[in-house]
Coordinates of N, CA and C in Angstrom, one line a residue:
M1074 N -3.2 -37.7 3.0 CA -3.8 -37.3 4.1 C -4.4 -36.0 4.4
K1075 N -5.7 -35.8 4.6 CA -6.2 -34.4 5.1 C -6.3 -34.1 6.5
R1076 N -5.8 -33.5 6.8 CA -6.0 -32.9 8.5 C -7.1 -31.7 8.4
T1077 N -7.6 -31.5 9.5 CA -8.7 -30.6 9.8 C -8.4 -29.6 10.3
L1078 N -9.1 -28.2 10.4 CA -8.8 -26.7 10.2 C -8.4 -26.8 11.7
K1079 N -6.8 -25.8 12.1 CA -6.7 -25.8 13.3 C -6.9 -23.9 13.3
Y1080 N -7.1 -23.5 14.6 CA -7.6 -22.2 14.6 C -6.7 -22.0 15.7
L1081 N -6.0 -20.7 15.3 CA -5.5 -19.5 16.6 C -5.8 -18.5 16.9
A1082 N -5.9 -18.3 18.2 CA -6.5 -16.5 18.2 C -5.6 -16.1 18.0
G1083 N -6.1 -14.6 17.8 CA -5.2 -13.3 17.2 C -4.5 -13.2 18.7
A1084 N -3.3 -12.3 18.3 CA -2.9 -11.5 20.3 C -2.3 -10.1 19.9
A1085 N -2.7 -9.4 20.7 CA -2.5 -7.9 20.0 C -1.4 -7.7 20.5
V1086 N -0.8 -6.9 20.0 CA 0.7 -6.2 20.1 C 0.6 -4.9 20.8
T1087 N 1.4 -4.8 21.5 CA 1.4 -3.2 22.0 C 2.2 -2.1 21.3
A1088 N 2.0 -0.9 21.5 CA 3.2 -0.3 21.1 C 4.2 0.0 21.6
A1089 N 4.7 -0.5 22.8 CA 5.8 -0.8 23.3 C 6.8 -2.3 22.6
V1090 N 5.5 -3.3 22.4 CA 6.6 -4.4 22.0 C 7.0 -3.9 20.4
A1091 N 6.0 -3.4 19.7 CA 6.3 -3.0 18.2 C 7.6 -2.4 18.4
G1092 N 7.6 -1.4 19.5 CA 8.9 -0.7 19.5 C 10.3 -1.3 20.0
M1093 N 9.9 -2.6 20.5 CA 11.4 -3.0 21.0 C 11.8 -3.8 19.6
A1094 N 10.8 -4.3 19.3 CA 11.1 -5.5 18.0 C 12.0 -4.5 16.8
T1095 N 11.4 -3.2 16.9 CA 12.2 -2.6 15.9 C 13.4 -1.8 15.9
M1096 N 14.0 -1.9 17.4 CA 15.0 -1.3 18.1 C 16.0 -1.8 17.2
S1097 N 17.0 -0.8 16.8 CA 18.4 -1.4 16.1 C 19.4 -0.4 17.0
Y1098 N 20.6 -0.8 16.7 CA 22.0 -0.6 17.7 C 23.1 -0.3 16.8
A1099 N 23.9 0.8 16.5 CA 25.1 1.0 15.8 C 26.0 1.2 16.7
A1100 N 27.2 0.2 16.2 CA 28.6 0.6 16.7 C 29.2 2.0 16.7
P1101 N 29.8 2.1 17.5 CA 30.3 3.6 17.2 C 32.0 3.5 16.4
A1102 N 32.2 4.5 15.7 CA 32.9 4.5 14.5 C 34.6 4.6 15.5
D1103 N 35.6 4.5 15.0 CA 36.7 4.6 15.6 C 36.9 6.1 15.5
A1104 N 37.9 6.4 16.1 CA 38.7 8.0 16.0 C 39.5 8.4 15.1
P1105 N 40.3 7.5 14.7 CA 41.0 7.9 13.6 C 40.1 7.8 12.4
H1106 N 39.4 6.7 12.3 CA 38.6 7.2 11.0 C 37.9 8.6 10.6
D1107 N 37.0 8.7 12.1 CA 35.9 9.3 12.0 C 36.9 10.9 11.8
T1108 N 38.4 11.1 11.9 CA 38.7 12.2 12.0 C 39.3 12.4 10.7
A1109 N 39.7 11.4 10.2 CA 40.2 11.2 8.4 C 39.3 12.0 7.7
A1110 N 37.5 11.1 7.6 CA 36.7 11.8 7.1 C 36.3 13.2 7.5
T1111 N 36.2 13.5 8.8 CA 35.9 14.9 8.7 C 37.4 15.9 8.1
A1112 N 38.3 15.6 7.7 CA 39.2 16.3 7.3 C 39.1 16.4 5.6
Q1113 N 38.9 15.1 5.4 CA 38.7 14.6 3.9 C 37.4 15.6 3.6
A1114 N 36.0 15.8 4.2 CA 35.0 16.4 3.9 C 35.5 17.9 3.7
A1115 N 36.3 18.5 4.5 CA 36.7 19.9 4.8 C 37.4 20.0 3.6
Q1116 N 38.6 19.2 3.1 CA 39.2 19.4 1.9 C 38.3 19.4 0.9
L1117 N 36.9 18.5 0.4 CA 36.3 18.9 -0.7 C 35.8 20.2 -0.9
R1118 N 35.1 20.4 0.7 CA 34.3 22.0 0.4 C 35.1 23.4 0.2
A1119 N 36.5 23.2 0.6 CA 37.3 23.7 0.0 C 37.7 24.3 -1.5
A1120 N 37.8 23.0 -1.7 CA 37.9 22.9 -3.2 C 36.7 23.0 -4.2
A1121 N 35.6 23.2 -3.7 CA 34.6 23.1 -4.8 C 34.3 24.8 -4.7
P1122 N 34.1 25.3 -5.9 CA 33.5 26.7 -6.3 C 32.9 27.2 -5.5
A1123 N 32.8 28.3 -5.1 CA 31.6 28.7 -4.3 C 30.4 28.9 -5.3
G1124 N 29.3 28.7 -4.9 CA 27.8 28.3 -5.7 C 27.4 27.3 -6.3
E1125 N 28.8 26.3 -6.5 CA 28.6 25.2 -6.9 C 27.6 24.3 -6.5
D1126 N 27.0 23.3 -6.9 CA 26.2 22.6 -6.6 C 27.2 21.2 -5.9
R1127 N 26.8 21.1 -4.7 CA 27.7 19.4 -4.3 C 27.0 18.4 -3.8
P1128 N 27.2 17.3 -4.4 CA 26.1 16.3 -4.3 C 26.2 16.2 -2.7
A1129 N 24.6 15.8 -2.8 CA 24.0 15.5 -1.0 C 25.0 14.3 -0.4
T1130 N 24.8 14.1 0.6 CA 25.4 13.1 1.5 C 23.9 12.6 2.6
A1131 N 24.3 11.0 2.6 CA 23.2 10.6 3.0 C 23.1 10.4 4.8
T1132 N 22.3 11.2 5.6 CA 22.9 11.3 7.2 C 21.7 10.4 7.8
G1133 N 21.2 9.4 7.3 CA 20.5 8.0 7.9 C 20.0 7.2 6.9
P1134 N 19.4 6.3 7.6 CA 18.6 5.0 6.4 C 17.8 5.9 5.4
A1135 N 18.1 5.1 4.6 CA 16.9 5.8 3.4 C 15.6 5.2 3.2
A1136 N 14.7 6.1 3.2 CA 13.6 6.1 3.6 C 13.0 5.0 2.4
R1137 N 12.0 3.4 2.6 CA 11.4 3.0 1.8 C 10.7 3.5 0.7
K1138 N 11.6 3.1 -0.6 CA 10.9 3.7 -1.8 C 10.1 2.2 -2.7
N1139 N 8.7 3.3 -3.0 CA 7.8 2.3 -3.9 C 7.8 0.9 -2.9
A1140 N 7.7 1.2 -1.5 CA 6.9 0.1 -0.8 C 5.5 -0.5 -1.1
P1141 N 5.3 -1.7 -1.2 CA 4.3 -2.4 -1.8 C 2.6 -2.0 -0.5
T1142 N 1.7 -2.0 -1.1 CA 0.4 -1.4 -0.3 C -0.6 -3.0 -0.4
P1143 N -1.7 -3.1 0.5 CA -2.5 -4.1 0.1 C -3.3 -3.8 -1.3
R1144 N -3.4 -5.2 -1.6 CA -4.3 -5.2 -2.8 C -6.0 -4.6 -2.2
I1145 N -6.5 -3.6 -2.7 CA -7.9 -3.3 -2.7 C -9.1 -3.9 -3.5
V1146 N -9.5 -4.5 -2.7 CA -10.6 -5.2 -3.6 C -12.1 -4.9 -3.1
A1147 N -13.2 -5.2 -4.0 CA -14.7 -4.5 -3.7 C -15.0 -5.5 -2.8
P1148 N -15.9 -5.4 -1.9 CA -16.5 -6.1 -1.0 C -17.7 -7.2 -1.8
G1149 N -16.9 -8.5 -1.5 CA -17.5 -9.5 -1.7 C -16.5 -10.3 -3.1
E1150 N -15.6 -9.5 -3.8 CA -14.9 -9.8 -4.4 C -14.2 -10.9 -4.3
R1151 N -13.9 -12.1 -4.9 CA -13.2 -13.5 -4.7 C -11.4 -13.5 -5.7
V1152 N -11.0 -13.5 -4.5 CA -9.7 -13.7 -4.9 C -9.0 -15.0 -4.3
T1153 N -8.7 -15.8 -5.8 CA -7.8 -17.5 -5.8 C -6.4 -17.1 -5.3
A1154 N -6.4 -17.6 -4.2 CA -5.1 -17.8 -3.8 C -4.7 -18.8 -4.1
A1155 N -4.9 -19.9 -4.4 CA -5.0 -21.2 -5.3 C -6.2 -22.3 -5.1
P1156 N -5.7 -23.4 -5.9 CA -7.4 -24.2 -6.1 C -7.4 -24.3 -5.3
G1157 N -8.9 -24.1 -5.0 CA -10.0 -24.2 -3.8 C -9.7 -23.3 -2.7
F1158 N -8.9 -22.6 -2.8 CA -8.2 -21.7 -1.9 C -8.8 -19.9 -2.5
Q1159 N -10.2 -19.7 -1.7 CA -10.6 -18.4 -2.3 C -11.0 -17.3 -1.0
L1160 N -10.6 -16.2 -0.9 CA -10.7 -15.5 0.3 C -11.7 -14.2 -0.5
W1161 N -12.5 -13.9 0.3 CA -12.9 -12.1 -0.2 C -13.8 -11.4 1.3
L1162 N -13.4 -10.2 1.2 CA -14.1 -9.5 2.3 C -14.8 -8.6 2.4
T1163 N -16.3 -8.7 3.4 CA -17.1 -8.1 3.6 C -16.8 -6.9 4.8
A1164 N -17.8 -6.0 4.8 CA -17.8 -5.1 5.9 C -17.6 -6.3 7.4
E1165 N -18.2 -7.0 7.5 CA -18.6 -8.1 8.7 C -17.1 -8.8 8.8
G1166 N -16.5 -8.9 7.8 CA -15.2 -9.7 8.2 C -14.6 -10.1 6.6
K1167 N -13.8 -11.6 7.4 CA -13.3 -12.3 6.5 C -13.8 -13.8 6.2
H1168 N -14.2 -14.1 4.8 CA -14.7 -15.0 4.2 C -13.6 -16.0 3.2
W1169 N -13.9 -17.4 3.3 CA -12.5 -18.1 2.4 C -13.3 -19.3 2.1
T1170 N -12.8 -20.2 1.5 CA -12.8 -21.6 1.5 C -11.7 -22.3 1.3
T1171 N -11.1 -23.5 1.4 CA -9.8 -24.2 1.4 C -10.5 -25.5 0.9
P1172 N -9.1 -26.2 0.1 CA -9.5 -27.2 -1.0 C -10.3 -28.5 -0.1
S1173 N -9.9 -28.4 1.1 CA -10.8 -29.8 1.8 C -12.0 -29.6 1.5
M1174 N -12.7 -28.3 1.7 CA -14.1 -28.6 1.4 C -14.3 -26.9 1.2
P1175 N -14.4 -26.9 -0.1 CA -14.5 -26.0 -1.4 C -16.1 -25.5 -1.1
E1176 N -16.9 -26.4 -0.9 CA -18.1 -26.0 -0.5 C -18.6 -25.1 0.6
L1177 N -17.5 -25.4 1.6 CA -18.3 -24.8 2.8 C -17.2 -23.2 3.1
E1178 N -18.3 -22.0 2.7 CA -17.6 -21.0 3.2 C -17.8 -20.7 5.0
Q1179 N -16.4 -20.2 5.2 CA -16.0 -19.9 6.4 C -15.9 -18.4 6.5
F1180 N -16.3 -18.1 7.9 CA -16.0 -16.7 8.0 C -15.8 -16.2 9.5
R1181 N -14.5 -15.2 9.3 CA -14.2 -14.6 11.0 C -14.5 -13.2 11.0
S1182 N -15.1 -12.7 12.0 CA -16.1 -11.4 11.9 C -14.6 -10.6 12.6
V1183 N -15.1 -9.3 11.9 CA -14.6 -8.0 12.9 C -15.1 -7.2 13.7
V1184 N -16.9 -7.6 13.5 CA -17.8 -6.9 14.3 C -18.2 -7.5 15.7
D1185 N -17.9 -8.8 15.6 CA -18.4 -9.3 16.9 C -18.2 -9.2 18.2
G1186 N -17.2 -8.2 18.5 CA -16.1 -8.2 19.5 C -15.2 -9.0 20.1
N1187 N -15.1 -9.8 19.1 CA -14.2 -10.7 20.2 C -12.5 -10.0 19.3
I1188 N -12.6 -9.3 18.9 CA -11.3 -8.6 18.2 C -11.1 -7.5 18.5
D1189 N -10.2 -6.3 19.3 CA -10.1 -5.1 19.6 C -9.6 -4.0 18.6
R1190 N -10.4 -3.5 17.5 CA -9.5 -3.3 16.0 C -8.8 -2.2 16.7
G1191 N -9.1 -1.6 18.0 CA -8.0 -0.2 18.3 C -6.5 -0.6 18.5
T1192 N -6.3 -2.1 18.8 CA -5.2 -2.5 19.3 C -4.9 -3.3 18.5
P1193 N -3.2 -2.9 18.1 CA -2.6 -4.0 17.0 C -2.8 -5.5 17.6
G1194 N -3.1 -6.0 16.1 CA -3.2 -7.9 16.4 C -3.3 -8.4 14.9
V1195 N -3.0 -9.3 15.4 CA -3.2 -10.8 14.2 C -3.9 -12.1 14.0
S1196 N -4.3 -12.2 13.5 CA -5.3 -13.9 13.8 C -4.4 -14.7 12.9
V1197 N -4.9 -15.9 13.1 CA -3.9 -16.7 12.0 C -5.5 -18.2 12.0
Q1198 N -5.8 -18.4 10.7 CA -6.4 -20.0 10.7 C -5.8 -20.6 9.3
S1199 N -6.0 -21.9 9.5 CA -4.6 -22.6 8.7 C -5.5 -24.1 8.7
E1200 N -4.9 -24.6 7.1 CA -5.4 -26.2 7.2 C -4.4 -26.4 6.5
I1201 N -3.7 -27.8 6.6 CA -3.0 -28.5 5.9 C -3.8 -29.7 5.4
S1202 N -3.2 -29.8 3.7 CA -4.3 -30.6 3.1 C -3.4 -31.0 1.8
D1203 N -2.9 -32.4 1.8 CA -1.8 -33.0 0.9 C -0.9 -32.4 0.8
G1204 N -0.3 -32.4 2.0 CA 1.4 -31.6 1.9 C 1.4 -30.0 1.3
R1205 N 0.1 -29.7 1.5 CA 0.5 -28.0 1.7 C -0.6 -27.4 2.6
A1206 N 0.0 -26.2 3.1 CA -0.2 -25.2 4.3 C -0.9 -24.3 3.4
Y1207 N -2.3 -23.8 3.6 CA -3.5 -22.8 3.5 C -3.5 -21.7 4.8
L1208 N -2.4 -20.7 4.5 CA -2.6 -19.8 5.9 C -3.4 -18.4 5.7
S1209 N -4.2 -18.1 6.4 CA -4.6 -16.9 6.0 C -5.2 -16.4 7.8
G1210 N -5.2 -14.6 7.7 CA -5.7 -14.6 9.1 C -6.4 -13.1 8.9
L1211 N -6.6 -12.1 10.2 CA -6.9 -10.6 10.1 C -6.0 -10.0 10.6
Y1212 N -5.6 -8.9 9.9 CA -4.8 -8.0 11.0 C -5.3 -6.8 11.0
Y1213 N -5.4 -6.2 12.5 CA -5.8 -4.8 12.5 C -5.1 -4.0 13.5
G1214 N -5.5 -2.8 13.4 CA -5.5 -1.9 14.8 C -3.8 -1.0 14.6
G1215 N -3.4 -1.2 13.6 CA -1.9 -0.6 13.5 C -1.8 0.6 12.9
K1216 N -0.8 1.0 13.3 CA -0.5 2.7 12.5 C -0.3 2.9 11.6
G1217 N -0.2 3.3 10.3 CA 0.2 3.7 9.2 C -0.5 2.6 8.3
T1218 N 0.3 2.4 6.8 CA -0.7 1.6 5.9 C 0.4 0.2 5.9
A1219 N -0.4 -1.0 6.4 CA 0.4 -2.2 6.1 C 0.9 -2.2 4.5
S1220 N 2.1 -2.9 4.8 CA 2.7 -3.4 3.3 C 3.3 -4.6 3.1
T1221 N 3.5 -5.5 4.0 CA 4.1 -6.8 4.1 C 3.5 -7.4 5.0
V1222 N 3.7 -8.9 5.0 CA 3.5 -10.0 6.0 C 4.4 -11.0 5.6
V1223 N 5.0 -11.4 7.0 CA 6.2 -12.5 6.9 C 5.2 -13.5 7.5
I1224 N 5.6 -14.9 7.2 CA 4.9 -15.8 8.3 C 6.3 -16.5 8.4
E1225 N 6.6 -17.0 10.1 CA 7.4 -18.1 10.2 C 7.0 -19.5 10.4
T1226 N 7.2 -20.4 9.9 CA 6.6 -21.8 9.5 C 7.6 -22.9 10.2
A1227 N 7.2 -24.4 10.2 CA 8.0 -25.4 10.5 C 8.8 -25.4 9.1
S1228 N 8.4 -24.9 7.9 CA 8.6 -25.5 6.4 C 9.6 -24.3 6.2
G1229 N 9.7 -23.2 7.2 CA 10.6 -21.9 6.7 C 9.9 -20.7 6.9
T1230 N 10.7 -19.5 6.2 CA 9.7 -18.2 6.4 C 8.8 -18.3 5.0
V1231 N 7.9 -17.8 5.3 CA 7.0 -17.6 3.9 C 6.7 -16.1 4.1
H1232 N 6.6 -15.7 2.7 CA 6.0 -14.4 2.1 C 4.9 -14.4 1.8
G1233 N 3.5 -13.5 2.7 CA 2.1 -13.5 2.4 C 2.0 -12.6 1.5
K1234 N 0.4 -12.5 0.8 CA -0.2 -11.2 0.6 C -1.0 -10.9 1.4
L1235 N -1.3 -9.1 1.1 CA -2.4 -8.4 1.8 C -3.6 -8.0 1.1
L1236 N -5.0 -8.3 2.0 CA -5.8 -7.4 1.3 C -6.6 -6.4 2.1
E1237 N -7.3 -5.4 1.7 CA -8.1 -5.0 2.4 C -9.5 -4.4 1.3
L1238 N -10.3 -3.7 1.8 CA -11.6 -2.9 1.6 C -11.1 -1.3 1.1
P1239 N -11.6 -0.9 0.2 CA -11.6 0.8 -0.2 C -11.7 1.6 1.3
G1240 N -11.1 2.5 1.4 CA -11.0 3.6 2.1 C -10.0 3.2 3.6
K1241 N -10.4 3.5 4.5 CA -9.6 2.9 5.7 C -10.3 2.2 7.0
P1242 N -10.6 0.6 6.5 CA -11.1 0.1 7.3 C -10.8 0.1 8.7
G1243 N -9.3 -0.2 9.0 CA -8.5 -0.8 10.0 C -8.5 -1.7 10.3
W1244 N -8.4 -2.6 9.4 CA -8.1 -3.9 9.1 C -7.9 -4.6 7.8
G1245 N -7.5 -5.8 7.6 CA -7.3 -6.3 6.2 C -6.9 -7.9 6.8
V1246 N -6.6 -8.9 5.5 CA -6.5 -10.1 5.7 C -5.2 -10.1 4.6
W1247 N -4.5 -11.7 5.1 CA -3.1 -11.5 5.0 C -3.5 -13.1 4.5
Y1248 N -2.8 -14.0 3.7 CA -2.9 -15.0 3.0 C -1.7 -15.8 2.2
A1249 N -1.3 -16.9 2.6 CA -0.1 -17.5 2.0 C -0.2 -18.7 2.2
T1250 N 0.2 -19.5 0.8 CA 0.5 -21.3 0.8 C 1.6 -21.8 0.7
T1251 N 1.9 -22.7 1.3 CA 3.3 -23.1 1.4 C 3.4 -24.7 1.6
D1252 N 4.0 -25.0 1.4 CA 4.6 -26.9 1.0 C 4.5 -27.4 2.7
V1253 N 4.6 -28.3 3.1 CA 4.5 -28.8 4.6 C 5.9 -29.8 4.6
R1254 N 6.7 -29.4 5.3 CA 7.5 -30.7 5.9 C 6.7 -32.1 6.7
P1255 N 7.3 -33.1 6.3 CA 6.9 -34.5 7.0 C 6.5 -34.0 8.8
D1256 N 7.6 -33.2 9.4 CA 7.3 -33.1 10.5 C 7.0 -31.7 11.0
G1257 N 5.9 -31.3 10.3 CA 5.2 -30.2 10.4 C 3.8 -30.8 10.9
G1258 N 3.4 -30.0 11.7 CA 2.0 -30.1 12.3 C 1.1 -29.1 12.2
P1259 N -0.2 -29.3 11.9 CA -1.2 -28.2 12.7 C -0.7 -27.0 13.5
L1260 N -0.8 -27.8 14.7 CA -0.6 -27.2 15.4 C 0.7 -26.0 15.8
T1261 N 1.7 -26.6 15.2 CA 3.3 -26.3 15.5 C 3.6 -25.3 14.4
F1262 N 2.8 -25.6 13.1 CA 3.6 -25.2 11.7 C 3.4 -24.1 11.8
V1263 N 2.6 -22.8 12.4 CA 3.4 -21.7 12.4 C 3.6 -21.0 13.7
S1264 N 4.7 -20.6 13.9 CA 5.2 -19.9 14.9 C 5.4 -18.4 15.1
D1265 N 5.5 -17.7 14.3 CA 5.1 -15.9 14.0 C 4.4 -15.7 13.1
I1266 N 3.6 -14.2 12.6 CA 2.9 -13.3 11.7 C 3.6 -12.0 12.1
T1267 N 4.3 -11.6 11.1 CA 4.9 -10.1 11.3 C 4.1 -9.4 10.1
V1268 N 3.3 -8.1 10.2 CA 3.0 -7.6 9.4 C 3.7 -5.8 9.0
R1269 N 4.2 -5.6 8.4 CA 5.2 -4.2 8.6 C 4.2 -3.3 7.8
D1270 N 4.7 -1.9 8.3 CA 4.1 -0.9 7.4 C 4.9 -0.5 6.1
T1271 N 4.8 0.3 5.7 CA 5.1 1.2 4.3 C 6.8 1.5 4.7
K1272 N 7.4 1.6 6.1 CA 8.1 2.5 6.9 C 9.0 1.5 7.3
G1273 N 8.7 0.4 7.1 CA 9.5 -1.0 7.7 C 9.1 -1.2 9.2
K1274 N 8.1 -0.4 9.4 CA 8.0 -1.2 11.2 C 6.9 -1.8 11.5
I1275 N 7.1 -2.2 12.2 CA 5.8 -3.6 12.9 C 4.5 -2.5 12.9
Y1276 N 3.4 -3.2 12.1 CA 1.7 -3.1 12.2 C 1.7 -3.3 13.0
A1277 N 1.6 -5.1 13.1 CA 1.1 -5.9 13.7 C 1.5 -7.2 14.0
Q1278 N 1.7 -8.0 15.3 CA 2.7 -9.0 15.5 C 1.8 -10.5 16.0
L1279 N 2.0 -11.5 15.6 CA 1.7 -12.6 16.3 C 2.7 -13.8 16.6
T1280 N 2.9 -14.1 17.7 CA 3.7 -15.1 18.3 C 3.0 -16.1 18.8
T1281 N 3.0 -17.7 18.4 CA 2.3 -18.6 18.6 C 2.6 -19.6 19.7
R1282 N 3.9 -19.3 19.9 CA 4.4 -20.7 20.9 C 5.4 -19.2 21.9

């Protein structure tokens, strides 16, 4: 059984929300352990010969290395995400087809004023057909370089892919496919979409519930 397309409007995410989402806490170390570690470090410094290189010590979380970046596509270049599910980008926006209507080219504009590319945001368009979900949308307005997208669905966590045009357009397209559990549905299937940058910080986010 096929179900019709369901659209959910994109939602802007403010810098304050993004900051809250990436906030972390650290528990203080016990004093005896800290004292012992300090003493051990002092002994190692004293034992090392003068001028000898010493191993570097980490002073904080390691930066992400080899973080993925969006696939860069030429305007009009078609990307097949699944049979019947194709996406392509032009300067005007996102174009796509879905398995239930492969002959119908659908379009979401980035220039008609319906989105503010200066404010972080994500949109989602979804089709559920024959037990599979075909998910995609825009992301835009974030700082840095987009890197990953994670979609929370009624069937679990899904990791999608990103597409962008050459240069720095300030927007791109995410997409993913996944199986649908019997209790999943078009209106409630997607609950959260988070795009992160190459530093692991939130680039843009949408919560649909």
